[in-house]
Structures are given as C-alpha cells and as structure tokens.
Amino acid sequence: MLEKPYAGWSYIHLFDFEMELSYLGCGNAPFDWLSACKYGLDHHLPVTLLFYSEKCGEAVVTADMHHTSILPACEDEGNLLVYEDYNIRNLTEDILTDINRDFDSWIKEWVAEPFNPYLPRAEYENMEKMRRQRQDFRETERLEEQLKTALRETESSYLRGEWKERK
C-alpha cells in the first residue's frame, strides 16, 4: 500500500486509488496514521486518515469494521471510492507491514527530512551534504524509538482485536 519513502516522497496504492504523497502536508505522518488506527481498533470506532499530495491536496481515507471509503483529492478523481470487505483491520495491517518493511527509510527519508522549500536549491544541496556528513544521531535515535513505539502499540491493538475475534 505505502511505498518506500525517498527524500520526503512516497506513493500510496490502494485498489483503484493511487497518489504521490509529500511529507510537507502529511503533518506528523506516519505517527498520525498509526495513532488513529490504534485508537480506532481500541475503541471499535471508524478511523479517518489524511494523505497529502502537493499536486492534488488531501485525500481522505475512512475505514470502519466493514469497509473503507476513499475520497480522492484530485478534482478529476472526485468520486467516492468504497471497498467492501477491506476494513480498519486490513488498513492497519497494511500500514504496519509497509512501515516495518521500510522502517529506516521512513525515519531517514520522511520523518527526519530537513528540506525547506524556501531555500535556494544550491543552499539546500550544501546543507544536505553537511547533514549527511554529520548526522544527528540522537535525533535519529529519538525518532526511531518514537516510531517503533507507535508501531508496537498499533500492532498490539491489532493483535488484541484478532484475539478477541477468535473467542
């Protein structure tokens, strides 16, 4: 569903829906996505996730226990997409799998992306070179720990729900 991030960009592919994502408008994603999924699973509530594209704006993905709805951002794709039998559990599992699979990239290429859109390109390239030469390991470690915690908490909620369904 979520592709490996690179330089603050990623792609989301979910059935007929696909979109290029930008870290600039996605807020505190992936933390927000994981937190919302965890809360929804813990309280048996629908979850709404926002995905941002610089080209189109925000797409809204809402999932409950029975289906998932997507309102694409681009005007030419403005039709509501509804997917039966793909629910909050499926969505959470996909997000967990994708972030775990590309964990290092989510930290280095998305969460800790230092790009400032108002800097001239040459200045950004110099800053990027310096950043790569002297990475701030404490900040990276803090972000890694924060993302690991969010992943584990969401995974625990997912597994608790699966266990309750078996009873």
PDB file of C-alpha atoms in Angstrom:
ATOM      1  CA  MET A   1       0.000   0.000   0.000  1.00  0.00           C
ATOM      2  CA  LEU A   2       2.688   2.538   1.037  1.00  0.00           C
ATOM      3  CA  GLU A   3       5.855   2.510  -0.997  1.00  0.00           C
ATOM      4  CA  LYS A   4       9.322   3.098   0.406  1.00  0.00           C
ATOM      5  CA  PRO A   5       9.811   6.837   1.033  1.00  0.00           C
ATOM      6  CA  TYR A   6      12.541   8.758  -0.704  1.00  0.00           C
ATOM      7  CA  ALA A   7      13.506  12.389   0.020  1.00  0.00           C
ATOM      8  CA  GLY A   8      10.146  13.206   1.592  1.00  0.00           C
ATOM      9  CA  TRP A   9       8.063  11.452  -1.082  1.00  0.00           C
ATOM     10  CA  SER A  10       6.150   8.183  -1.104  1.00  0.00           C
ATOM     11  CA  TYR A  11       3.298   6.609  -3.039  1.00  0.00           C
ATOM     12  CA  ILE A  12       0.112   5.051  -1.811  1.00  0.00           C
ATOM     13  CA  HIS A  13      -1.636   2.362  -3.852  1.00  0.00           C
ATOM     14  CA  LEU A  14      -4.922   1.028  -2.547  1.00  0.00           C
ATOM     15  CA  PHE A  15      -7.068  -0.825  -5.063  1.00  0.00           C
ATOM     16  CA  ASP A  16      -8.006   1.754  -7.750  1.00  0.00           C
ATOM     17  CA  PHE A  17      -6.582   4.644  -5.737  1.00  0.00           C
ATOM     18  CA  GLU A  18      -3.006   5.844  -6.041  1.00  0.00           C
ATOM     19  CA  MET A  19      -1.369   9.084  -5.098  1.00  0.00           C
ATOM     20  CA  GLU A  20       2.069  10.625  -4.708  1.00  0.00           C
ATOM     21  CA  LEU A  21       2.491  11.657  -1.067  1.00  0.00           C
ATOM     22  CA  SER A  22       4.560  14.512   0.290  1.00  0.00           C
ATOM     23  CA  TYR A  23       5.791  14.816   3.858  1.00  0.00           C
ATOM     24  CA  LEU A  24       5.179  18.587   3.684  1.00  0.00           C
ATOM     25  CA  GLY A  25       1.414  18.305   4.038  1.00  0.00           C
ATOM     26  CA  CYS A  26       1.034  14.982   5.806  1.00  0.00           C
ATOM     27  CA  GLY A  27       1.556  16.508   9.224  1.00  0.00           C
ATOM     28  CA  ASN A  28       3.132  14.092  11.638  1.00  0.00           C
ATOM     29  CA  ALA A  29       2.588  11.026   9.461  1.00  0.00           C
ATOM     30  CA  PRO A  30       3.259   8.131   9.909  1.00  0.00           C
ATOM     31  CA  PHE A  31       2.715   8.768  13.629  1.00  0.00           C
ATOM     32  CA  ASP A  32      -0.763  10.227  12.999  1.00  0.00           C
ATOM     33  CA  TRP A  33      -1.774   7.263  10.842  1.00  0.00           C
ATOM     34  CA  LEU A  34      -0.612   4.747  13.456  1.00  0.00           C
ATOM     35  CA  SER A  35      -2.200   6.655  16.335  1.00  0.00           C
ATOM     36  CA  ALA A  36      -5.536   6.910  14.539  1.00  0.00           C
ATOM     37  CA  CYS A  37      -5.517   3.195  13.682  1.00  0.00           C
ATOM     38  CA  LYS A  38      -4.640   2.244  17.260  1.00  0.00           C
ATOM     39  CA  TYR A  39      -7.417   4.432  18.680  1.00  0.00           C
ATOM     40  CA  GLY A  40      -9.962   3.082  16.209  1.00  0.00           C
ATOM     41  CA  LEU A  41      -9.063  -0.523  16.963  1.00  0.00           C
ATOM     42  CA  ASP A  42      -9.004   0.006  20.741  1.00  0.00           C
ATOM     43  CA  HIS A  43     -12.406   1.726  20.816  1.00  0.00           C
ATOM     44  CA  HIS A  44     -14.112  -0.006  17.851  1.00  0.00           C
ATOM     45  CA  LEU A  45     -14.514   3.297  16.055  1.00  0.00           C
ATOM     46  CA  PRO A  46     -14.070   4.297  12.417  1.00  0.00           C
ATOM     47  CA  VAL A  47     -10.732   5.866  11.562  1.00  0.00           C
ATOM     48  CA  THR A  48     -10.046   8.727   9.160  1.00  0.00           C
ATOM     49  CA  LEU A  49      -6.588   9.186   7.670  1.00  0.00           C
ATOM     50  CA  LEU A  50      -5.403  12.130   5.584  1.00  0.00           C
ATOM     51  CA  PHE A  51      -2.895  11.697   2.787  1.00  0.00           C
ATOM     52  CA  TYR A  52      -1.429  14.792   1.147  1.00  0.00           C
ATOM     53  CA  SER A  53      -0.166  15.348  -2.377  1.00  0.00           C
ATOM     54  CA  GLU A  54       1.415  18.609  -3.483  1.00  0.00           C
ATOM     55  CA  LYS A  55      -0.261  18.119  -6.862  1.00  0.00           C
ATOM     56  CA  CYS A  56      -3.798  17.423  -5.664  1.00  0.00           C
ATOM     57  CA  GLY A  57      -4.203  18.264  -1.985  1.00  0.00           C
ATOM     58  CA  GLU A  58      -5.623  15.951   0.656  1.00  0.00           C
ATOM     59  CA  ALA A  59      -7.250  12.588   0.103  1.00  0.00           C
ATOM     60  CA  VAL A  60      -9.452  11.256   2.898  1.00  0.00           C
ATOM     61  CA  VAL A  61      -9.469   7.554   3.748  1.00  0.00           C
ATOM     62  CA  THR A  62     -12.123   6.361   6.214  1.00  0.00           C
ATOM     63  CA  ALA A  63     -12.299   2.777   7.440  1.00  0.00           C
ATOM     64  CA  ASP A  64     -14.676   1.062   9.827  1.00  0.00           C
ATOM     65  CA  MET A  65     -15.217  -2.586  10.742  1.00  0.00           C
ATOM     66  CA  HIS A  66     -16.894  -3.383   7.412  1.00  0.00           C
ATOM     67  CA  HIS A  67     -15.485  -1.267   4.587  1.00  0.00           C
ATOM     68  CA  THR A  68     -13.118   1.506   3.553  1.00  0.00           C
ATOM     69  CA  SER A  69     -14.043   4.684   1.705  1.00  0.00           C
ATOM     70  CA  ILE A  70     -11.645   6.955  -0.130  1.00  0.00           C
ATOM     71  CA  LEU A  71     -12.370  10.487  -1.267  1.00  0.00           C
ATOM     72  CA  PRO A  72      -9.550  11.267  -3.719  1.00  0.00           C
ATOM     73  CA  ALA A  73      -8.006  14.706  -3.683  1.00  0.00           C
ATOM     74  CA  CYS A  74      -7.760  15.441  -7.393  1.00  0.00           C
ATOM     75  CA  GLU A  75     -10.838  17.061  -8.869  1.00  0.00           C
ATOM     76  CA  ASP A  76     -10.879  14.743 -11.870  1.00  0.00           C
ATOM     77  CA  GLU A  77     -10.969  11.769  -9.478  1.00  0.00           C
ATOM     78  CA  GLY A  78     -13.557  13.287  -7.126  1.00  0.00           C
ATOM     79  CA  ASN A  79     -15.784  10.205  -6.969  1.00  0.00           C
ATOM     80  CA  LEU A  80     -16.051   8.439  -3.626  1.00  0.00           C
ATOM     81  CA  LEU A  81     -14.433   5.003  -3.789  1.00  0.00           C
ATOM     82  CA  VAL A  82     -15.880   2.323  -1.488  1.00  0.00           C
ATOM     83  CA  TYR A  83     -14.244  -1.049  -0.879  1.00  0.00           C
ATOM     84  CA  GLU A  84     -16.331  -3.664   0.888  1.00  0.00           C
ATOM     85  CA  ASP A  85     -14.560  -6.317   2.949  1.00  0.00           C
ATOM     86  CA  TYR A  86     -11.471  -4.114   3.352  1.00  0.00           C
ATOM     87  CA  ASN A  87     -11.806  -2.668   6.820  1.00  0.00           C
ATOM     88  CA  ILE A  88      -9.871  -0.913   9.568  1.00  0.00           C
ATOM     89  CA  ARG A  89      -8.080  -4.161  10.429  1.00  0.00           C
ATOM     90  CA  ASN A  90      -6.889  -4.631   6.826  1.00  0.00           C
ATOM     91  CA  LEU A  91      -5.841  -0.989   6.572  1.00  0.00           C
ATOM     92  CA  THR A  92      -3.942  -1.143   9.866  1.00  0.00           C
ATOM     93  CA  GLU A  93      -2.219  -4.380   8.886  1.00  0.00           C
ATOM     94  CA  ASP A  94      -1.095  -2.867   5.570  1.00  0.00           C
ATOM     95  CA  ILE A  95       0.253   0.290   7.238  1.00  0.00           C
ATOM     96  CA  LEU A  96       2.093  -1.738   9.891  1.00  0.00           C
ATOM     97  CA  THR A  97       3.592  -4.049   7.276  1.00  0.00           C
ATOM     98  CA  ASP A  98       4.721  -1.238   4.989  1.00  0.00           C
ATOM     99  CA  ILE A  99       6.289   0.933   7.694  1.00  0.00           C
ATOM    100  CA  ASN A 100       8.023  -2.051   9.299  1.00  0.00           C
ATOM    101  CA  ARG A 101       9.333  -3.178   5.901  1.00  0.00           C
ATOM    102  CA  ASP A 102      10.916   0.199   5.114  1.00  0.00           C
ATOM    103  CA  PHE A 103      11.490   1.417   8.677  1.00  0.00           C
ATOM    104  CA  ASP A 104      14.885   3.047   8.041  1.00  0.00           C
ATOM    105  CA  SER A 105      13.553   4.954   5.041  1.00  0.00           C
ATOM    106  CA  TRP A 106      10.556   6.218   6.997  1.00  0.00           C
ATOM    107  CA  ILE A 107      12.992   7.662   9.540  1.00  0.00           C
ATOM    108  CA  LYS A 108      15.714   8.999   7.241  1.00  0.00           C
ATOM    109  CA  GLU A 109      13.730   9.878   4.124  1.00  0.00           C
ATOM    110  CA  TRP A 110      10.422  11.032   5.612  1.00  0.00           C
ATOM    111  CA  VAL A 111      10.318  11.846   9.333  1.00  0.00           C
ATOM    112  CA  ALA A 112      13.760  13.470   9.528  1.00  0.00           C
ATOM    113  CA  GLU A 113      13.656  15.086   6.071  1.00  0.00           C
ATOM    114  CA  PRO A 114      15.236  18.539   6.512  1.00  0.00           C
ATOM    115  CA  PHE A 115      14.244  20.133   3.199  1.00  0.00           C
ATOM    116  CA  ASN A 116      12.974  23.687   3.497  1.00  0.00           C
ATOM    117  CA  PRO A 117      11.043  24.679   0.348  1.00  0.00           C
ATOM    118  CA  TYR A 118      12.056  28.327   0.729  1.00  0.00           C
ATOM    119  CA  LEU A 119      15.815  27.725   0.437  1.00  0.00           C
ATOM    120  CA  PRO A 120      17.584  28.067  -2.908  1.00  0.00           C
ATOM    121  CA  ARG A 121      18.408  24.658  -4.384  1.00  0.00           C
ATOM    122  CA  ALA A 122      22.213  25.178  -4.107  1.00  0.00           C
ATOM    123  CA  GLU A 123      21.940  26.055  -0.426  1.00  0.00           C
ATOM    124  CA  TYR A 124      19.736  23.032   0.183  1.00  0.00           C
ATOM    125  CA  GLU A 125      22.273  20.765  -1.542  1.00  0.00           C
ATOM    126  CA  ASN A 126      25.092  22.150   0.633  1.00  0.00           C
ATOM    127  CA  MET A 127      23.014  21.649   3.768  1.00  0.00           C
ATOM    128  CA  GLU A 128      22.123  18.135   2.663  1.00  0.00           C
ATOM    129  CA  LYS A 129      25.797  17.301   2.093  1.00  0.00           C
ATOM    130  CA  MET A 130      26.709  18.639   5.542  1.00  0.00           C
ATOM    131  CA  ARG A 131      23.809  16.786   7.148  1.00  0.00           C
ATOM    132  CA  ARG A 132      24.913  13.524   5.642  1.00  0.00           C
ATOM    133  CA  GLN A 133      28.480  14.106   6.841  1.00  0.00           C
ATOM    134  CA  ARG A 134      27.476  14.868  10.432  1.00  0.00           C
ATOM    135  CA  GLN A 135      24.147  13.172  11.066  1.00  0.00           C
ATOM    136  CA  ASP A 136      22.497  13.996  14.326  1.00  0.00           C
ATOM    137  CA  PHE A 137      22.357  10.510  15.795  1.00  0.00           C
ATOM    138  CA  ARG A 138      20.453  11.497  18.932  1.00  0.00           C
ATOM    139  CA  GLU A 139      17.590  12.964  16.935  1.00  0.00           C
ATOM    140  CA  THR A 140      17.539   9.985  14.596  1.00  0.00           C
ATOM    141  CA  GLU A 141      17.549   7.568  17.526  1.00  0.00           C
ATOM    142  CA  ARG A 142      14.748   9.506  19.243  1.00  0.00           C
ATOM    143  CA  LEU A 143      12.640   9.405  16.070  1.00  0.00           C
ATOM    144  CA  GLU A 144      13.378   5.713  15.587  1.00  0.00           C
ATOM    145  CA  GLU A 145      12.285   4.942  19.139  1.00  0.00           C
ATOM    146  CA  GLN A 146       9.146   7.050  18.738  1.00  0.00           C
ATOM    147  CA  LEU A 147       8.189   5.282  15.502  1.00  0.00           C
ATOM    148  CA  LYS A 148       8.973   1.837  16.952  1.00  0.00           C
ATOM    149  CA  THR A 149       6.740   2.609  19.929  1.00  0.00           C
ATOM    150  CA  ALA A 150       3.897   3.756  17.673  1.00  0.00           C
ATOM    151  CA  LEU A 151       4.275   0.628  15.542  1.00  0.00           C
ATOM    152  CA  ARG A 152       4.272  -1.718  18.552  1.00  0.00           C
ATOM    153  CA  GLU A 153       1.278  -0.022  20.206  1.00  0.00           C
ATOM    154  CA  THR A 154      -0.748  -0.191  16.997  1.00  0.00           C
ATOM    155  CA  GLU A 155       0.337  -3.779  16.390  1.00  0.00           C
ATOM    156  CA  SER A 156      -0.746  -4.683  19.944  1.00  0.00           C
ATOM    157  CA  SER A 157      -4.189  -3.181  19.337  1.00  0.00           C
ATOM    158  CA  TYR A 158      -4.434  -5.086  16.069  1.00  0.00           C
ATOM    159  CA  LEU A 159      -3.457  -8.387  17.727  1.00  0.00           C
ATOM    160  CA  ARG A 160      -5.808  -7.811  20.704  1.00  0.00           C
ATOM    161  CA  GLY A 161      -8.674  -7.361  18.264  1.00  0.00           C
ATOM    162  CA  GLU A 162      -7.692 -10.510  16.398  1.00  0.00           C
ATOM    163  CA  TRP A 163      -7.534 -12.454  19.681  1.00  0.00           C
ATOM    164  CA  LYS A 164     -10.971 -11.170  20.764  1.00  0.00           C
ATOM    165  CA  GLU A 165     -12.475 -12.242  17.435  1.00  0.00           C
ATOM    166  CA  ARG A 166     -11.266 -15.818  17.988  1.00  0.00           C
ATOM    167  CA  LYS A 167     -13.064 -16.131  21.338  1.00  0.00           C
TER     168      LYS A 167
END
